[in-house]
Short mmCIF file of C-alpha atoms in Angstrom, two decimals:
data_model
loop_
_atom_site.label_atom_id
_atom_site.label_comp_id
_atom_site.label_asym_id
_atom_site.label_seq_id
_atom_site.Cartn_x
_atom_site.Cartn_y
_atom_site.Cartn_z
CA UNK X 9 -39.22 -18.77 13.34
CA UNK X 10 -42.21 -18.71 10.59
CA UNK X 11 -41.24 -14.75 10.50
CA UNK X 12 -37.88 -15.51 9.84
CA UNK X 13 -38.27 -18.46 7.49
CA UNK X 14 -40.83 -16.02 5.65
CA UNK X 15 -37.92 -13.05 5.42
CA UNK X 16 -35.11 -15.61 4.28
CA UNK X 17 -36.99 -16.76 1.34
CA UNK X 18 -38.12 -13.61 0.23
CA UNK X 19 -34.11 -13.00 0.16
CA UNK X 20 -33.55 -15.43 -1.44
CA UNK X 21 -36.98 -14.71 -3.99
CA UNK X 22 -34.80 -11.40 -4.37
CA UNK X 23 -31.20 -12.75 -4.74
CA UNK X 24 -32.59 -15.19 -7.80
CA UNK X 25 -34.27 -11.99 -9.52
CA UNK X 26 -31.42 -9.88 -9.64
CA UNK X 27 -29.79 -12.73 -10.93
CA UNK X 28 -27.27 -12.59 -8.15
CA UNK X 29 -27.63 -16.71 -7.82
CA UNK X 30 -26.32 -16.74 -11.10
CA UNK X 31 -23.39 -14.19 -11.60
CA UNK X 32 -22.01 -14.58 -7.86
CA UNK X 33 -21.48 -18.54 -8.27
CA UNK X 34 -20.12 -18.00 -11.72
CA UNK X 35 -17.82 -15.77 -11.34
CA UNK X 36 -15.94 -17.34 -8.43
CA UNK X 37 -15.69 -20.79 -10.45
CA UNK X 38 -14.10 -18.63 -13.58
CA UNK X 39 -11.67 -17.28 -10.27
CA UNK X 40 -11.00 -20.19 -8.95
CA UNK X 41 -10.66 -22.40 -12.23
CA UNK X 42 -8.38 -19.48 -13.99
CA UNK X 43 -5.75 -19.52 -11.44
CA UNK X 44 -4.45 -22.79 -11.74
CA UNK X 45 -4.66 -23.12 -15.36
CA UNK X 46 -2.76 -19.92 -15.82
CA UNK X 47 0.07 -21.62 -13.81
CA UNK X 48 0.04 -24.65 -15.47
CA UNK X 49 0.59 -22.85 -18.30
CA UNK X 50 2.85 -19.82 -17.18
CA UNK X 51 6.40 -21.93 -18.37
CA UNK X 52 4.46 -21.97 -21.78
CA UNK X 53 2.93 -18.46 -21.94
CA UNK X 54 5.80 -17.12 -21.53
CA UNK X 55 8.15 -18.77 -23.95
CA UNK X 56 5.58 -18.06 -26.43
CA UNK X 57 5.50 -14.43 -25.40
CA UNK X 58 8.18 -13.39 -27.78
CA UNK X 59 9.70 -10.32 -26.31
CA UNK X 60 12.63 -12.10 -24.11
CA UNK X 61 16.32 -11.98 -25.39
CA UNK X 62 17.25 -14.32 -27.29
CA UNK X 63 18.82 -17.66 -24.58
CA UNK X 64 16.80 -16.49 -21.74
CA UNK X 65 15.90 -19.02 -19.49
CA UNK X 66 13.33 -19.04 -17.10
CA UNK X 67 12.79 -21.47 -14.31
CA UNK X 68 9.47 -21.17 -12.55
CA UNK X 69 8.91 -24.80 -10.71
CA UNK X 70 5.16 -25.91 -11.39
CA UNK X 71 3.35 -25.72 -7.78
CA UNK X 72 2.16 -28.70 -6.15
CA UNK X 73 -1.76 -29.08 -5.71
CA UNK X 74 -2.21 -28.07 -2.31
CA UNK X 75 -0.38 -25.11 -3.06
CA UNK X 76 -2.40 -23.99 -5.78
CA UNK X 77 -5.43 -24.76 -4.00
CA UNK X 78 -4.03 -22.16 -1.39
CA UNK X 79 -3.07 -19.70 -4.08
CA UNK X 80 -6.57 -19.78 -5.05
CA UNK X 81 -7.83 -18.95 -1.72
CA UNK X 82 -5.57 -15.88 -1.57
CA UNK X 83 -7.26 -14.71 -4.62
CA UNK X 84 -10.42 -15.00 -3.12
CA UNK X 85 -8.76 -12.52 -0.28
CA UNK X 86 -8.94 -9.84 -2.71
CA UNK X 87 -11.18 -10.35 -5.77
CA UNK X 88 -13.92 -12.68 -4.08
CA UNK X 89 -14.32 -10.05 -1.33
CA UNK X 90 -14.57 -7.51 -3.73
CA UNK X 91 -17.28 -8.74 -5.41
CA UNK X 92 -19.75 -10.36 -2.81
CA UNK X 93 -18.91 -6.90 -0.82
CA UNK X 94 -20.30 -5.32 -4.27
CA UNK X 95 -23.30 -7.86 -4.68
CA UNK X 96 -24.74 -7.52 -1.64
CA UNK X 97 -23.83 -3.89 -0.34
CA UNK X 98 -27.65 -2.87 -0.57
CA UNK X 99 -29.25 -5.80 1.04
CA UNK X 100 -30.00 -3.34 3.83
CA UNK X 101 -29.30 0.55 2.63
CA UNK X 102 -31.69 -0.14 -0.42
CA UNK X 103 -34.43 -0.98 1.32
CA UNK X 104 -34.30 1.90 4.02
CA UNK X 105 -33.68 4.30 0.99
CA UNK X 106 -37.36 2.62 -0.82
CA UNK X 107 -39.03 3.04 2.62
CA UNK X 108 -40.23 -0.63 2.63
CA UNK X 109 -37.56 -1.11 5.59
CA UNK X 110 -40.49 1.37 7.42
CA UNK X 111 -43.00 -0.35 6.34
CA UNK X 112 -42.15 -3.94 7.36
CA UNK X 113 -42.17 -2.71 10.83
CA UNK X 114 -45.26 -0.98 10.88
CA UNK X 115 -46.43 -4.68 11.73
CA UNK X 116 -45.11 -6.19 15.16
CA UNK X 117 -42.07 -8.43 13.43
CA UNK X 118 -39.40 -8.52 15.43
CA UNK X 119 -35.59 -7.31 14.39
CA UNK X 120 -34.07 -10.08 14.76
CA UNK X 121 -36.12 -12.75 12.63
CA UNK X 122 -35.35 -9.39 9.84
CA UNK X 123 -31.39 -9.40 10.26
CA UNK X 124 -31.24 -12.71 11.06
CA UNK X 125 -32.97 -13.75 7.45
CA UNK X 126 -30.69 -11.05 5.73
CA UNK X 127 -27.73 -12.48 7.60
CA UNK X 128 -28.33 -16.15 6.39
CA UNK X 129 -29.33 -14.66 3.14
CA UNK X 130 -25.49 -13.58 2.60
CA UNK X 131 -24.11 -16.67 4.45
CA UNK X 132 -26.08 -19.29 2.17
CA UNK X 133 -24.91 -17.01 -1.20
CA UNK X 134 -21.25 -16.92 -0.23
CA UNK X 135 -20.64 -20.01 1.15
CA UNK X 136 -22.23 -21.65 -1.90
CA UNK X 137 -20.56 -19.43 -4.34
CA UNK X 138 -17.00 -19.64 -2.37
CA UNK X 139 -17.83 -23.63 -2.12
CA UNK X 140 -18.51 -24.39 -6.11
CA UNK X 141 -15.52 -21.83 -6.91
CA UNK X 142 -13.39 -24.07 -4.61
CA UNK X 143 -14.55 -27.27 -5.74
CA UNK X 144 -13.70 -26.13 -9.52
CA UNK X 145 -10.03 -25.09 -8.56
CA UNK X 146 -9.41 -28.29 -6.18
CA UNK X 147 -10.48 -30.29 -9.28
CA UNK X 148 -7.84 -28.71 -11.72
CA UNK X 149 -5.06 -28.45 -8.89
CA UNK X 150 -5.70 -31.92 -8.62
CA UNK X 151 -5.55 -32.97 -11.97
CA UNK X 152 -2.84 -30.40 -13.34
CA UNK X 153 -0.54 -30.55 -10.47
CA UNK X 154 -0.48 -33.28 -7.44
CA UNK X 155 -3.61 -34.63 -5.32
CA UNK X 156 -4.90 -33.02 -2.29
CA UNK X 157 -5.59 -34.82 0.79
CA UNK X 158 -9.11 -34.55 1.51
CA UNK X 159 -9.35 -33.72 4.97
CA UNK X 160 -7.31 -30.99 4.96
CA UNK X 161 -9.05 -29.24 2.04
CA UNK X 162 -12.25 -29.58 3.60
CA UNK X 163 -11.04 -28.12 7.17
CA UNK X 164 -9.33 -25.46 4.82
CA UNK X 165 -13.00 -24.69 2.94
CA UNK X 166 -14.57 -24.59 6.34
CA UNK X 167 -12.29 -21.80 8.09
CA UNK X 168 -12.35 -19.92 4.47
CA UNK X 169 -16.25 -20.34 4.98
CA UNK X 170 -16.35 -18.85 8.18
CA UNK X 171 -13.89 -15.99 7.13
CA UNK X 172 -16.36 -14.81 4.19
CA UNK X 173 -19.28 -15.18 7.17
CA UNK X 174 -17.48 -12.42 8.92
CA UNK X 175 -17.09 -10.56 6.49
CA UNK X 176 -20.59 -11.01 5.55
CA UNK X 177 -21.59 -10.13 9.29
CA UNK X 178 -19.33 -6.94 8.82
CA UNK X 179 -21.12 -6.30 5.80
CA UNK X 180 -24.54 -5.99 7.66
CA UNK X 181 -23.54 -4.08 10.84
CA UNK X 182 -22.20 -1.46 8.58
CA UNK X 183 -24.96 -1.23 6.13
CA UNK X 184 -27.05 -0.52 9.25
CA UNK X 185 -25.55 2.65 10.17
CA UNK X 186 -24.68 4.12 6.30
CA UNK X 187 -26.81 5.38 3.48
CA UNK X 188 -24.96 5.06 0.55
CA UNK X 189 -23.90 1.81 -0.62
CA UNK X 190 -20.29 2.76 -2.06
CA UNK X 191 -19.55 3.97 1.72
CA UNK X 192 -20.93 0.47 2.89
CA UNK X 193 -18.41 -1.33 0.15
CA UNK X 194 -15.76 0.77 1.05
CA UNK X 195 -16.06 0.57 4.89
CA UNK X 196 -16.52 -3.24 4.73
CA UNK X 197 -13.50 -3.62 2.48
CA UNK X 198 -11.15 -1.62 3.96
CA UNK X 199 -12.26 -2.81 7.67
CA UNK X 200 -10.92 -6.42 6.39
CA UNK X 201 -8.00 -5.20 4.13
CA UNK X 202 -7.19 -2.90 7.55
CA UNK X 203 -7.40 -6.27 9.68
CA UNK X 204 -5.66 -8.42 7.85
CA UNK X 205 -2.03 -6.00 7.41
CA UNK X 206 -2.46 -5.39 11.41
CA UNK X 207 -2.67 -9.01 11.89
CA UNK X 208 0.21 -8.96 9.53
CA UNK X 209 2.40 -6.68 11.30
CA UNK X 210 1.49 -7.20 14.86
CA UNK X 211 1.48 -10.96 15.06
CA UNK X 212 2.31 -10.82 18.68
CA UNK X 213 -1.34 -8.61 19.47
CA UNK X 214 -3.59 -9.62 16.84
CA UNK X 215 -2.76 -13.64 17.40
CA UNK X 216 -6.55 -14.16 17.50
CA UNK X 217 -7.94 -12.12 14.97
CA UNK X 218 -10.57 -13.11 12.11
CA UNK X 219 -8.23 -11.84 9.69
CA UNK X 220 -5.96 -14.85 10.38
CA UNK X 221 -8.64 -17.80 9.17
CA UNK X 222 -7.59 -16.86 5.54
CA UNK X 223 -4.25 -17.77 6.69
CA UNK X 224 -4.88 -20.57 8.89
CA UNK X 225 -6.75 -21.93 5.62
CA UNK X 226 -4.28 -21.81 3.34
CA UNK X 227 -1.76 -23.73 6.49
CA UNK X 228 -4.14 -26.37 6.65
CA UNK X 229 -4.42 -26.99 3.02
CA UNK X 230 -0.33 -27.15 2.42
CA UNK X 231 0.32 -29.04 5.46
CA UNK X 232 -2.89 -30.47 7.21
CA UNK X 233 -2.40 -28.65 10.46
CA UNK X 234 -1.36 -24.76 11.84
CA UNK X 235 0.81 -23.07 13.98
CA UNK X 236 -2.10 -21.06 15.07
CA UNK X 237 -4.11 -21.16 18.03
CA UNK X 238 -7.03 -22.84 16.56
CA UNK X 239 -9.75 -22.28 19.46
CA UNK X 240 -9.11 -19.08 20.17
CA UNK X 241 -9.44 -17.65 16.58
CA UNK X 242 -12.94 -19.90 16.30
CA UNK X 243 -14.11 -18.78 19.43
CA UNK X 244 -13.08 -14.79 19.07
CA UNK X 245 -15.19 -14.87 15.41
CA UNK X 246 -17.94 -16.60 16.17
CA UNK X 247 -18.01 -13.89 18.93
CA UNK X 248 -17.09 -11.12 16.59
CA UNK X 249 -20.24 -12.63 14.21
CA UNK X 250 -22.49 -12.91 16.95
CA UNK X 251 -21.29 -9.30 18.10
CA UNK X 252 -21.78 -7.80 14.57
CA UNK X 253 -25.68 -9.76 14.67
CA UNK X 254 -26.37 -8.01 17.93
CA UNK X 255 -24.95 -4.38 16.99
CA UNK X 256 -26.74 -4.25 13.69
CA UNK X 257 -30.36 -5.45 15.87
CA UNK X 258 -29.65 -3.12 17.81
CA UNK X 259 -28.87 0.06 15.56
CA UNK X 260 -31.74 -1.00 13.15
CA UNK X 261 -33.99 -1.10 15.88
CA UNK X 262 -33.10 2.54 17.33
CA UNK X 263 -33.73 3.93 14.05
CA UNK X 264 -36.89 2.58 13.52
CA UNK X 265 -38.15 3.85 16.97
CA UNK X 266 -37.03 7.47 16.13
CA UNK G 30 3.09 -15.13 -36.49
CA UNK G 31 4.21 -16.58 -33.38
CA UNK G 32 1.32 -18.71 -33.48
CA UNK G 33 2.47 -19.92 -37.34
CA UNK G 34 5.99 -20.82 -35.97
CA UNK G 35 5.09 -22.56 -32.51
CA UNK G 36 2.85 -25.72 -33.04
CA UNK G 37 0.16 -25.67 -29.94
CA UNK G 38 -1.29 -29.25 -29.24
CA UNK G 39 -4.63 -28.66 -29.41
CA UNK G 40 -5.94 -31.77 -28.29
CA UNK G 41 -3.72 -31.17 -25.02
CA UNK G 42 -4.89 -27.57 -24.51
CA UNK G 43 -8.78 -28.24 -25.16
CA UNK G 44 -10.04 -30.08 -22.90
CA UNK G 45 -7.91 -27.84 -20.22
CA UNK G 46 -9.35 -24.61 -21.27
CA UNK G 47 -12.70 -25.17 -22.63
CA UNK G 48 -14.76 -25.61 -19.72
CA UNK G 49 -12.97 -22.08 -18.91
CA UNK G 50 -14.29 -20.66 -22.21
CA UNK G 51 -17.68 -21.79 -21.70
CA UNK G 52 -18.14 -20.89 -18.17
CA UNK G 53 -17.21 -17.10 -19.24
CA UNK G 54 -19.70 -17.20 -22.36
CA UNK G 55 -22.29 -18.71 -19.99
CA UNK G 56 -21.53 -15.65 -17.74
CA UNK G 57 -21.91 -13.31 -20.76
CA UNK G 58 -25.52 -14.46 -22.26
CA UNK G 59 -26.59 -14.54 -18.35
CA UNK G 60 -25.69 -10.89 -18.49
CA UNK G 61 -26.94 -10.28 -22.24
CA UNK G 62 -30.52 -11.80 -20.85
CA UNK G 63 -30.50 -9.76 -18.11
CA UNK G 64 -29.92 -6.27 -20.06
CA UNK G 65 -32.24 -7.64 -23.17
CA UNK G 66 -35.22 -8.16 -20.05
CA UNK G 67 -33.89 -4.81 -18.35
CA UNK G 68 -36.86 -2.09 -18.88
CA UNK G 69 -34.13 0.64 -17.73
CA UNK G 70 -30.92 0.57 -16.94
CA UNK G 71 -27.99 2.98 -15.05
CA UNK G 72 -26.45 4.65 -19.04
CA UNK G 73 -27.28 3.81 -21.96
CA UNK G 74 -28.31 -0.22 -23.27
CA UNK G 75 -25.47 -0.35 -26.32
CA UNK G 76 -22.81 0.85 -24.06
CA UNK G 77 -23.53 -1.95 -21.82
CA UNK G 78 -23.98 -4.44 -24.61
CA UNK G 79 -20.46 -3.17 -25.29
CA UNK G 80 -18.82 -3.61 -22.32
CA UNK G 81 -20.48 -7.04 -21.42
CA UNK G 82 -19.04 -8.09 -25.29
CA UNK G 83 -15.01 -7.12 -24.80
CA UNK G 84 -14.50 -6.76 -20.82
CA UNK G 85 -13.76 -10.41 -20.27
CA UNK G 86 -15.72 -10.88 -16.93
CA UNK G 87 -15.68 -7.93 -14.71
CA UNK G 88 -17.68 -6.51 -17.56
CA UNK G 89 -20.41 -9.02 -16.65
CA UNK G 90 -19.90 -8.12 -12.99
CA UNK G 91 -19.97 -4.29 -13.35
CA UNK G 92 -23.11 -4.37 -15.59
CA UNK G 93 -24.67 -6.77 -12.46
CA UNK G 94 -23.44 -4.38 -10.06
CA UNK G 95 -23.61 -0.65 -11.55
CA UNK G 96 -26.06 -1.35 -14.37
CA UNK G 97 -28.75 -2.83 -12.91
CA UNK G 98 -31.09 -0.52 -12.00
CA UNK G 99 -33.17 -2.71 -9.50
CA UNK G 100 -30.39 -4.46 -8.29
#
């Protein structure tokens, strides 16, 4: 435990010197603010935009809150991926490439208190990021469009925080096994985007994949419940989690012993 | 000249938008002090400078994420 509490804040010693607690946080509140202000405002951009025949008339109904909170999270399906994939793609690879990775384990410290503090590392910066990026866009869905019940934004935030954990997890296992860090991005992202259009197409066989907590998140935010089986998805990614934890132990380990 | 013909309410619009505007200039001195501290970075400093300057905010990002040499 004092190894691992050691590791964690020399993560997060890093994290605040590559300015990563700054840019990450900021960057999903611009997200998450943008979206519903460009929709309050879509009716007016585009009468103002000029180039429409002359009697054109355009209906778009303004969403209601909860749906623009939801819209928000799907934006965070492909942009806020993107980017914490990018920010933290050589948490691992970059310190096997300096040889410091060999050097930490010259002294008996044991794998897991290492992956473990790299693992919380990435939870504690995406779930705070994803969290303050939410908060800004519930506050200007709420304001600009209709109120949100409570509860189920929170339950919504919780299963969106526990999406971005797997991913996070994914993140790690992979960055275990590759070198280069634009092979790490570009496994991790394409592992989720590959997930989530199975899920899509195969409803029947992927009924409990990870994939489908974006989903479920945006359900419980536009209606305050889901047509999902609930348990089953919790239970099968805190497995996959858990399962991504072990693997990457377990390949970082091997390596070192070779 | 659209914006001559079509009177924008200003006082509507501002308080809306500026916490937007100031978030993304926060973003871009965050980025400016970064490169100013940076001893070396991944192509040269005034190409960066540019790109932080007129790509709205994945200009920020890429010079966090490309640019930084000991990120």
């Amino acid at each position: 435990m004092r190894q691992w509490s050691l590791f964690f804040r020399k993560e997060m010693l890093e994290m605040t010197r590559s300015y990563k607690w700054l840019w990450v946080p900021i960057v999903f509140l611009l997200y998450g603010v943008m979206q519903p202000i460009s929709m309050y405002f879509l009716p007016d951009i585009l009468k103002h935009a000029g180039n429409m025949p002359e009697g054109t008339i355009i209906n778009i109904p303004t969403p209601t809150g909860p749906e623009e909170l939801a819209q928000t999270l799907g934006q965070y399906d492909t942009i806020g991926i993107l980017i914490l994939v990018l920010a933290m793609m050589g948490i691992l690879s970059a310190e096997r490439q300096s040889g410091v990775i060999s050097m930490i384990f010259v002294k008996p410290i044991s794998y897991l208190s290492y992956v473990g503090a790299k693992w919380a590392s990435i939870i504690a910066l995406s779930g705070a990021s994803f969290l303050i990026g939410y908060a800004g866009a519930w506050y200007y869905s709420h304001f600009l469009m209709s109120p949100i019940p409570v509860g189920a934004a929170i339950q919504g935030a919780l299963l969106y925080v526990l999406w971005l954990s797997f991913i996070g997890s994914l993140l790690l296992f992979v960055s275990s096994f590759l070198n280069s860090a634009a092979a790490i991005a570009f496994t991790t992202i394409g592992g989720a985007v590959i997930l989530s259009v199975l899920s899509g197409l195969l409803p029947r066989y992927l009924a409990w994949s990870p994939s489908n907590l974006s989903k479920m998140a945006m359900e419980f935010i536009q209606t305050g419940t889901t047509s999902m089986n609930l348990t089953a998805i919790l239970v099968l990614s805190i497995g996959c989690i858990v399962a991504c934890l072990c693997g990457t132990v377990l390949v970082i380990s091997r390596r070192q012993k070779v | 000249m659209y914006l001559a013909t079509t009177n924008i309410d200003w006082s509507v619009l501002a308080p809306i938008i500026l916490p937007l505007i100031i978030i993304q200039i926060i973003l871009m001195i965050i980025a400016f002090v970064s490169l100013y501290k940076a001893e070396a970075t991944r192509g040269p400093k005034w190409v960066w400078a540019l790109i932080i300057l007129f790509v709205n905010i994945l200009g920020s990002v890429a010079y966090f994420v490309i640019g930084r040499k000991d990120a």
